[in-house]
Amino acid sequence: MALQDKYKELIDAAKSAGTSNLQVNEQDGVLHIDGEAPSGAVKDQLWDIYGKIDPNFLTGDVVMNINVATAVAGAKLKVVTESTNLNIRKGPGTDQPIVGKAAHGEIVSMISKQSDQWWLIRTDAGEEGYAYAQYLQPVE
Amino acid sequence: MIMKLKHLTTVLLSAGLMFMISCKGKPKDADIQATVTTALQSTPGISADVKDGVVTLAGTVTNQADKDAAENAAKVTQGVKSVVNNITVAAPPPPPPPAPDAAATADAALKTGVDAIVKDFPGITADVKDGVITITGESKADRWKKLKIALDALKPKKVDASGLKVK
């Protein structure tokens, strides 16, 4: 319960922001927070609160997996790579051949989610394939 | 008359002796079976059948030594004329294939996911053990935040960044 107290502000914020399927479990000294935020902004807000309670996330007592509800089929996604192009691959895996690239900042469409990590996308140029979800952010 | 009686006594005695010897020398099959069965108790899975002093051993053992030992045990039993050894030597069932180590499999899957992410974060190395991701190296705070968000999405048990230096 101590961890839930430490991260009370974070849990309360997740609840009040309308995070669906919110699950908070403490296991082996780690607080696991799972849920689906209604928007990318809420996800960012939750991560900011987490970072405030545990500066630089160095304590390692939280694993927070917040998905964004707007990341659904048909959604517009922005490529949020550091600066480089995003590889679009034939299949879901970095061992898969690259079939196209999306530029940094480009807007693409989501076709479907293969997993939390790999999303099937289509670029405006018509290139289709799997890209790593880490670099895709739903456009609000 | 006395001679005759003496003769008769001798005959009777010798007959009795003969009878006793024959009794002692030829135990009944049932007795042999009981003795052999007792002798074979140490090796489970073997049965003995006796007919006219011939012991037939049957059953299954896991090695030749057990089969030979059973035959010898039967042979030395009094009254046994011969032993028919029908015991089958069957190799013990192969040990079940080692169950795939669920933890190792899960770690390997997690490691693949972690590697795919960490490769884009130069200066940082990650290791996976028992569902825990251990991060070492150094990184800028905003980059580390991105990495942490991506790693948490892999649902690890823990992300241990105690070895990470945040600049």
Tab-separated table of C-alpha atoms in Angstrom:
chain	number	residue	atom	x	y	z
A	1	MET	CA	0.000	0.000	0.000
A	2	ALA	CA	2.976	2.282	0.619
A	3	LEU	CA	3.597	2.567	-3.127
A	4	GLN	CA	-0.036	3.421	-3.777
A	5	ASP	CA	0.326	6.212	-1.234
A	6	LYS	CA	3.558	7.446	-2.819
A	7	TYR	CA	1.932	7.540	-6.253
A	8	LYS	CA	-1.528	8.589	-5.048
A	9	GLU	CA	-1.432	11.794	-7.105
A	10	LEU	CA	-0.639	9.797	-10.239
A	11	ILE	CA	-3.385	7.233	-9.638
A	12	ASP	CA	-5.916	9.936	-8.790
A	13	ALA	CA	-4.995	11.873	-11.932
A	14	ALA	CA	-5.396	8.749	-14.064
A	15	LYS	CA	-8.831	8.171	-12.574
A	16	SER	CA	-10.041	11.744	-12.885
A	17	ALA	CA	-8.746	12.049	-16.465
A	18	GLY	CA	-11.023	9.185	-17.473
A	19	THR	CA	-8.421	6.477	-18.019
A	20	SER	CA	-10.358	3.360	-18.930
A	21	ASN	CA	-9.504	-0.189	-17.863
A	22	LEU	CA	-7.288	1.343	-15.209
A	23	GLN	CA	-5.470	-1.330	-13.250
A	24	VAL	CA	-3.156	-0.626	-10.363
A	25	ASN	CA	-1.368	-3.632	-8.899
A	26	GLU	CA	1.573	-3.865	-6.596
A	27	GLN	CA	3.804	-6.855	-7.277
A	28	ASP	CA	7.242	-7.607	-5.859
A	29	GLY	CA	7.735	-4.029	-4.751
A	30	VAL	CA	6.729	-2.581	-8.118
A	31	LEU	CA	3.513	-0.695	-8.795
A	32	HIS	CA	2.046	-1.679	-12.153
A	33	ILE	CA	-0.272	0.909	-13.659
A	34	ASP	CA	-2.110	-0.096	-16.817
A	35	GLY	CA	-4.868	1.663	-18.637
A	36	GLU	CA	-6.054	3.485	-21.691
A	37	ALA	CA	-5.908	7.249	-21.653
A	38	PRO	CA	-8.585	9.137	-23.603
A	39	SER	CA	-5.901	11.175	-25.391
A	40	GLY	CA	-2.199	11.537	-25.915
A	41	ALA	CA	-2.287	14.690	-23.794
A	42	VAL	CA	-3.555	12.711	-20.816
A	43	LYS	CA	-0.824	10.136	-21.300
A	44	ASP	CA	1.766	12.947	-21.352
A	45	GLN	CA	0.223	14.470	-18.238
A	46	LEU	CA	0.396	11.156	-16.363
A	47	TRP	CA	4.030	10.683	-17.300
A	48	ASP	CA	4.772	14.233	-16.122
A	49	ILE	CA	3.191	13.478	-12.734
A	50	TYR	CA	5.110	10.216	-12.491
A	51	GLY	CA	8.326	12.127	-13.259
A	52	LYS	CA	7.512	14.686	-10.606
A	53	ILE	CA	7.035	12.060	-7.876
A	54	ASP	CA	10.020	9.999	-8.982
A	55	PRO	CA	12.514	12.341	-10.676
A	56	ASN	CA	13.960	10.744	-13.805
A	57	PHE	CA	12.079	7.509	-13.057
A	58	LEU	CA	15.150	6.089	-11.388
A	59	THR	CA	13.584	4.353	-8.391
A	60	GLY	CA	12.212	1.592	-10.582
A	61	ASP	CA	9.161	1.059	-8.400
A	62	VAL	CA	6.616	1.806	-11.143
A	63	VAL	CA	5.906	0.244	-14.513
A	64	MET	CA	3.327	2.380	-16.248
A	65	ASN	CA	1.760	1.170	-19.472
A	66	ILE	CA	-0.731	3.731	-20.679
A	67	ASN	CA	-2.129	3.340	-24.177
A	68	VAL	CA	-3.965	6.068	-25.974
A	69	ALA	CA	-7.593	5.339	-26.813
A	70	THR	CA	-7.515	7.485	-29.931
A	71	ALA	CA	-4.889	5.199	-31.439
A	72	VAL	CA	-7.493	3.158	-33.289
A	73	ALA	CA	-7.962	2.020	-36.861
A	74	GLY	CA	-8.308	5.034	-39.153
A	75	ALA	CA	-6.608	7.389	-36.715
A	76	LYS	CA	-4.083	9.886	-37.971
A	77	LEU	CA	-0.640	9.333	-36.513
A	78	LYS	CA	2.302	11.649	-36.405
A	79	VAL	CA	5.790	10.233	-36.864
A	80	VAL	CA	7.628	11.261	-33.705
A	81	THR	CA	11.115	9.954	-34.367
A	82	GLU	CA	14.061	11.913	-33.013
A	83	SER	CA	14.904	13.291	-36.440
A	84	THR	CA	15.243	10.378	-38.814
A	85	ASN	CA	12.784	8.591	-41.054
A	86	LEU	CA	10.605	5.870	-39.631
A	87	ASN	CA	11.058	2.467	-41.197
A	88	ILE	CA	7.962	0.773	-42.527
A	89	ARG	CA	8.425	-2.964	-42.545
A	90	LYS	CA	6.821	-5.904	-44.282
A	91	GLY	CA	6.027	-7.604	-40.991
A	92	PRO	CA	5.979	-6.820	-37.284
A	93	GLY	CA	9.634	-7.151	-36.302
A	94	THR	CA	12.946	-5.389	-36.821
A	95	ASP	CA	14.146	-8.462	-38.709
A	96	GLN	CA	11.500	-7.804	-41.380
A	97	PRO	CA	12.492	-6.149	-44.669
A	98	ILE	CA	11.903	-2.431	-44.977
A	99	VAL	CA	9.219	-1.671	-47.543
A	100	GLY	CA	9.064	2.083	-47.087
A	101	LYS	CA	9.856	5.077	-44.943
A	102	ALA	CA	7.848	7.815	-43.292
A	103	ALA	CA	9.545	11.141	-42.716
A	104	HIS	CA	9.983	12.705	-39.305
A	105	GLY	CA	6.823	14.695	-38.552
A	106	GLU	CA	4.843	13.077	-41.363
A	107	ILE	CA	1.210	12.170	-40.751
A	108	VAL	CA	0.209	8.583	-41.526
A	109	SER	CA	-2.967	6.536	-41.030
A	110	MET	CA	-3.364	3.582	-38.774
A	111	ILE	CA	-4.817	0.492	-40.441
A	112	SER	CA	-4.679	-1.803	-37.426
A	113	LYS	CA	-2.717	-2.727	-34.332
A	114	GLN	CA	-0.735	-5.924	-34.636
A	115	SER	CA	0.336	-5.510	-31.014
A	116	ASP	CA	1.107	-2.743	-28.578
A	117	GLN	CA	4.483	-2.446	-30.285
A	118	TRP	CA	3.734	-2.894	-33.975
A	119	TRP	CA	1.091	-0.973	-35.848
A	120	LEU	CA	0.091	-1.445	-39.467
A	121	ILE	CA	0.106	1.963	-41.120
A	122	ARG	CA	-0.374	3.600	-44.504
A	123	THR	CA	1.385	6.723	-45.690
A	124	ASP	CA	-0.229	9.346	-47.895
A	125	ALA	CA	2.022	8.042	-50.653
A	126	GLY	CA	0.240	4.710	-50.324
A	127	GLU	CA	3.053	2.764	-48.678
A	128	GLU	CA	1.739	0.159	-46.299
A	129	GLY	CA	3.500	-1.790	-43.609
A	130	TYR	CA	4.361	-2.178	-39.967
A	131	ALA	CA	6.001	0.525	-37.922
A	132	TYR	CA	7.116	0.689	-34.332
A	133	ALA	CA	4.373	2.247	-32.198
A	134	GLN	CA	6.904	4.048	-30.048
A	135	TYR	CA	7.420	6.521	-32.868
A	136	LEU	CA	3.776	7.076	-33.682
A	137	GLN	CA	1.596	9.466	-31.799
A	138	PRO	CA	-2.108	9.942	-32.424
A	139	VAL	CA	-2.935	13.373	-33.732
A	140	GLU	CA	-5.486	14.989	-31.472
B	1	MET	CA	10.045	-115.967	11.205
B	2	ILE	CA	12.312	-113.583	13.003
B	3	MET	CA	14.439	-113.232	9.930
B	4	LYS	CA	11.335	-112.544	7.932
B	5	LEU	CA	10.205	-109.877	10.397
B	6	LYS	CA	13.633	-108.313	10.351
B	7	HIS	CA	13.551	-108.292	6.607
B	8	LEU	CA	10.155	-106.733	6.596
B	9	THR	CA	11.322	-104.055	9.034
B	10	THR	CA	14.269	-103.299	6.822
B	11	VAL	CA	12.026	-103.135	3.829
B	12	LEU	CA	9.600	-100.893	5.640
B	13	LEU	CA	12.359	-98.684	6.972
B	14	SER	CA	14.053	-98.376	3.663
B	15	ALA	CA	10.741	-97.740	2.003
B	16	GLY	CA	9.993	-95.068	4.539
B	17	LEU	CA	13.419	-93.594	4.081
B	18	MET	CA	12.998	-93.664	0.359
B	19	PHE	CA	9.659	-91.939	0.749
B	20	MET	CA	11.167	-89.306	2.984
B	21	ILE	CA	14.065	-88.722	0.607
B	22	SER	CA	11.765	-88.532	-2.349
B	23	CYS	CA	9.608	-86.082	-0.456
B	24	LYS	CA	12.563	-83.970	0.512
B	25	GLY	CA	14.160	-84.206	-2.919
B	26	LYS	CA	11.032	-83.329	-4.807
B	27	PRO	CA	9.280	-80.348	-3.244
B	28	LYS	CA	5.856	-79.672	-4.593
B	29	ASP	CA	5.541	-77.111	-7.403
B	30	ALA	CA	3.477	-74.888	-5.121
B	31	ASP	CA	6.283	-74.820	-2.554
B	32	ILE	CA	8.848	-74.003	-5.214
B	33	GLN	CA	6.636	-71.249	-6.516
B	34	ALA	CA	6.273	-69.752	-3.025
B	35	THR	CA	10.047	-69.831	-2.479
B	36	VAL	CA	10.873	-68.391	-5.889
B	37	THR	CA	8.233	-65.702	-5.559
B	38	THR	CA	9.674	-64.694	-2.201
B	39	ALA	CA	13.155	-64.586	-3.701
B	40	LEU	CA	11.909	-62.393	-6.532
B	41	GLN	CA	10.160	-59.915	-4.326
B	42	SER	CA	13.118	-57.558	-4.516
B	43	THR	CA	12.552	-57.184	-8.235
B	44	PRO	CA	9.029	-56.027	-8.908
B	45	GLY	CA	7.338	-56.854	-12.166
B	46	ILE	CA	8.392	-60.490	-12.357
B	47	SER	CA	6.122	-63.489	-11.893
B	48	ALA	CA	7.124	-67.132	-11.612
B	49	ASP	CA	5.163	-70.140	-12.730
B	50	VAL	CA	6.251	-73.641	-11.761
B	51	LYS	CA	5.328	-76.902	-13.416
B	52	ASP	CA	7.084	-80.198	-12.692
B	53	GLY	CA	10.012	-78.345	-11.178
B	54	VAL	CA	10.460	-76.123	-14.229
B	55	VAL	CA	10.233	-72.448	-13.344
B	56	THR	CA	9.012	-70.092	-16.023
B	57	LEU	CA	9.821	-66.468	-15.304
B	58	ALA	CA	7.782	-63.746	-16.943
B	59	GLY	CA	7.478	-60.036	-16.676
B	60	THR	CA	9.376	-56.938	-17.620
B	61	VAL	CA	12.461	-55.442	-16.035
B	62	THR	CA	14.444	-52.393	-16.963
B	63	ASN	CA	17.856	-54.010	-17.362
B	64	GLN	CA	19.635	-57.256	-18.135
B	65	ALA	CA	21.168	-57.481	-14.654
B	66	ASP	CA	17.735	-57.726	-13.065
B	67	LYS	CA	16.762	-60.410	-15.553
B	68	ASP	CA	19.897	-62.455	-14.780
B	69	ALA	CA	19.506	-61.970	-11.050
B	70	ALA	CA	15.950	-63.263	-11.187
B	71	GLU	CA	17.050	-66.316	-13.161
B	72	ASN	CA	19.846	-67.068	-10.689
B	73	ALA	CA	17.512	-66.638	-7.747
B	74	ALA	CA	15.147	-69.154	-9.294
B	75	LYS	CA	17.936	-71.601	-10.184
B	76	VAL	CA	19.293	-71.845	-6.647
B	77	THR	CA	15.874	-72.611	-5.234
B	78	GLN	CA	15.692	-76.192	-4.070
B	79	GLY	CA	13.733	-78.514	-6.306
B	80	VAL	CA	14.054	-76.390	-9.407
B	81	LYS	CA	15.069	-78.488	-12.367
B	82	SER	CA	15.413	-75.732	-14.856
B	83	VAL	CA	14.457	-72.144	-15.461
B	84	VAL	CA	12.776	-70.773	-18.544
B	85	ASN	CA	13.584	-67.096	-18.537
B	86	ASN	CA	10.895	-65.231	-20.459
B	87	ILE	CA	11.587	-61.902	-18.779
B	88	THR	CA	11.624	-58.989	-21.161
B	89	VAL	CA	14.202	-56.287	-20.759
B	90	ALA	CA	12.606	-52.983	-21.681
B	91	ALA	CA	14.520	-49.766	-21.675
B	92	PRO	CA	13.047	-47.404	-19.154
B	93	PRO	CA	10.767	-44.848	-20.763
B	94	PRO	CA	12.820	-41.925	-21.983
B	95	PRO	CA	12.693	-39.025	-19.593
B	96	PRO	CA	10.085	-36.513	-20.662
B	97	PRO	CA	11.585	-33.771	-22.785
B	98	PRO	CA	12.626	-30.939	-20.537
B	99	ALA	CA	9.730	-28.568	-20.174
B	100	PRO	CA	10.524	-25.380	-21.982
B	101	ASP	CA	11.707	-22.967	-19.391
B	102	ALA	CA	8.789	-20.561	-19.379
B	103	ALA	CA	10.781	-17.858	-17.674
B	104	ALA	CA	13.620	-18.092	-20.189
B	105	THR	CA	11.188	-18.012	-23.111
B	106	ALA	CA	9.466	-14.953	-21.707
B	107	ASP	CA	12.837	-13.287	-21.125
B	108	ALA	CA	13.884	-13.991	-24.720
B	109	ALA	CA	10.666	-12.429	-26.045
B	110	LEU	CA	11.089	-9.432	-23.782
B	111	LYS	CA	14.753	-9.088	-24.793
B	112	THR	CA	13.766	-8.956	-28.472
B	113	GLY	CA	11.343	-6.136	-27.734
B	114	VAL	CA	13.862	-4.322	-25.551
B	115	ASP	CA	16.645	-4.624	-28.147
B	116	ALA	CA	14.385	-3.212	-30.855
B	117	ILE	CA	13.817	-0.129	-28.720
B	118	VAL	CA	17.230	0.350	-27.141
B	119	LYS	CA	19.073	0.234	-30.462
B	120	ASP	CA	17.752	3.746	-31.078
B	121	PHE	CA	19.215	4.975	-27.799
B	122	PRO	CA	22.983	5.152	-28.202
B	123	GLY	CA	24.933	5.053	-24.978
B	124	ILE	CA	22.406	2.838	-23.259
B	125	THR	CA	22.536	-0.890	-22.853
B	126	ALA	CA	19.769	-3.080	-21.553
B	127	ASP	CA	19.681	-6.556	-20.128
B	128	VAL	CA	16.734	-8.774	-19.298
B	129	LYS	CA	16.536	-11.302	-16.515
B	130	ASP	CA	13.476	-12.800	-14.877
B	131	GLY	CA	11.252	-10.200	-16.495
B	132	VAL	CA	13.315	-7.310	-15.131
B	133	ILE	CA	14.917	-4.868	-17.563
B	134	THR	CA	18.210	-3.492	-16.302
B	135	ILE	CA	19.368	-0.262	-17.904
B	136	THR	CA	22.929	0.968	-17.786
B	137	GLY	CA	24.798	3.787	-19.449
B	138	GLU	CA	23.964	7.447	-19.639
B	139	SER	CA	21.303	9.485	-21.308
B	140	LYS	CA	19.694	12.864	-21.407
B	141	ALA	CA	16.599	13.126	-19.239
B	142	ASP	CA	14.109	13.585	-22.095
B	143	ARG	CA	15.566	10.675	-24.047
B	144	TRP	CA	15.457	8.469	-20.991
B	145	LYS	CA	11.813	9.399	-20.450
B	146	LYS	CA	10.992	8.293	-23.992
B	147	LEU	CA	12.880	5.071	-23.444
B	148	LYS	CA	11.170	4.423	-20.110
B	149	ILE	CA	7.723	4.952	-21.691
B	150	ALA	CA	8.594	2.506	-24.472
B	151	LEU	CA	10.044	-0.073	-22.071
B	152	ASP	CA	7.072	0.083	-19.709
B	153	ALA	CA	4.812	-0.671	-22.683
B	154	LEU	CA	6.549	-4.077	-22.898
B	155	LYS	CA	5.065	-4.858	-19.482
B	156	PRO	CA	8.249	-5.868	-17.693
B	157	LYS	CA	8.189	-6.762	-14.007
B	158	LYS	CA	10.495	-3.856	-13.332
B	159	VAL	CA	12.751	-1.396	-15.089
B	160	ASP	CA	15.887	-1.119	-13.008
B	161	ALA	CA	17.697	2.080	-13.960
B	162	SER	CA	19.912	2.286	-10.889
B	163	GLY	CA	22.894	1.886	-13.228
B	164	LEU	CA	21.805	4.750	-15.460
B	165	LYS	CA	23.329	8.190	-15.291
B	166	VAL	CA	20.886	10.878	-16.330
B	167	LYS	CA	22.588	13.978	-17.651
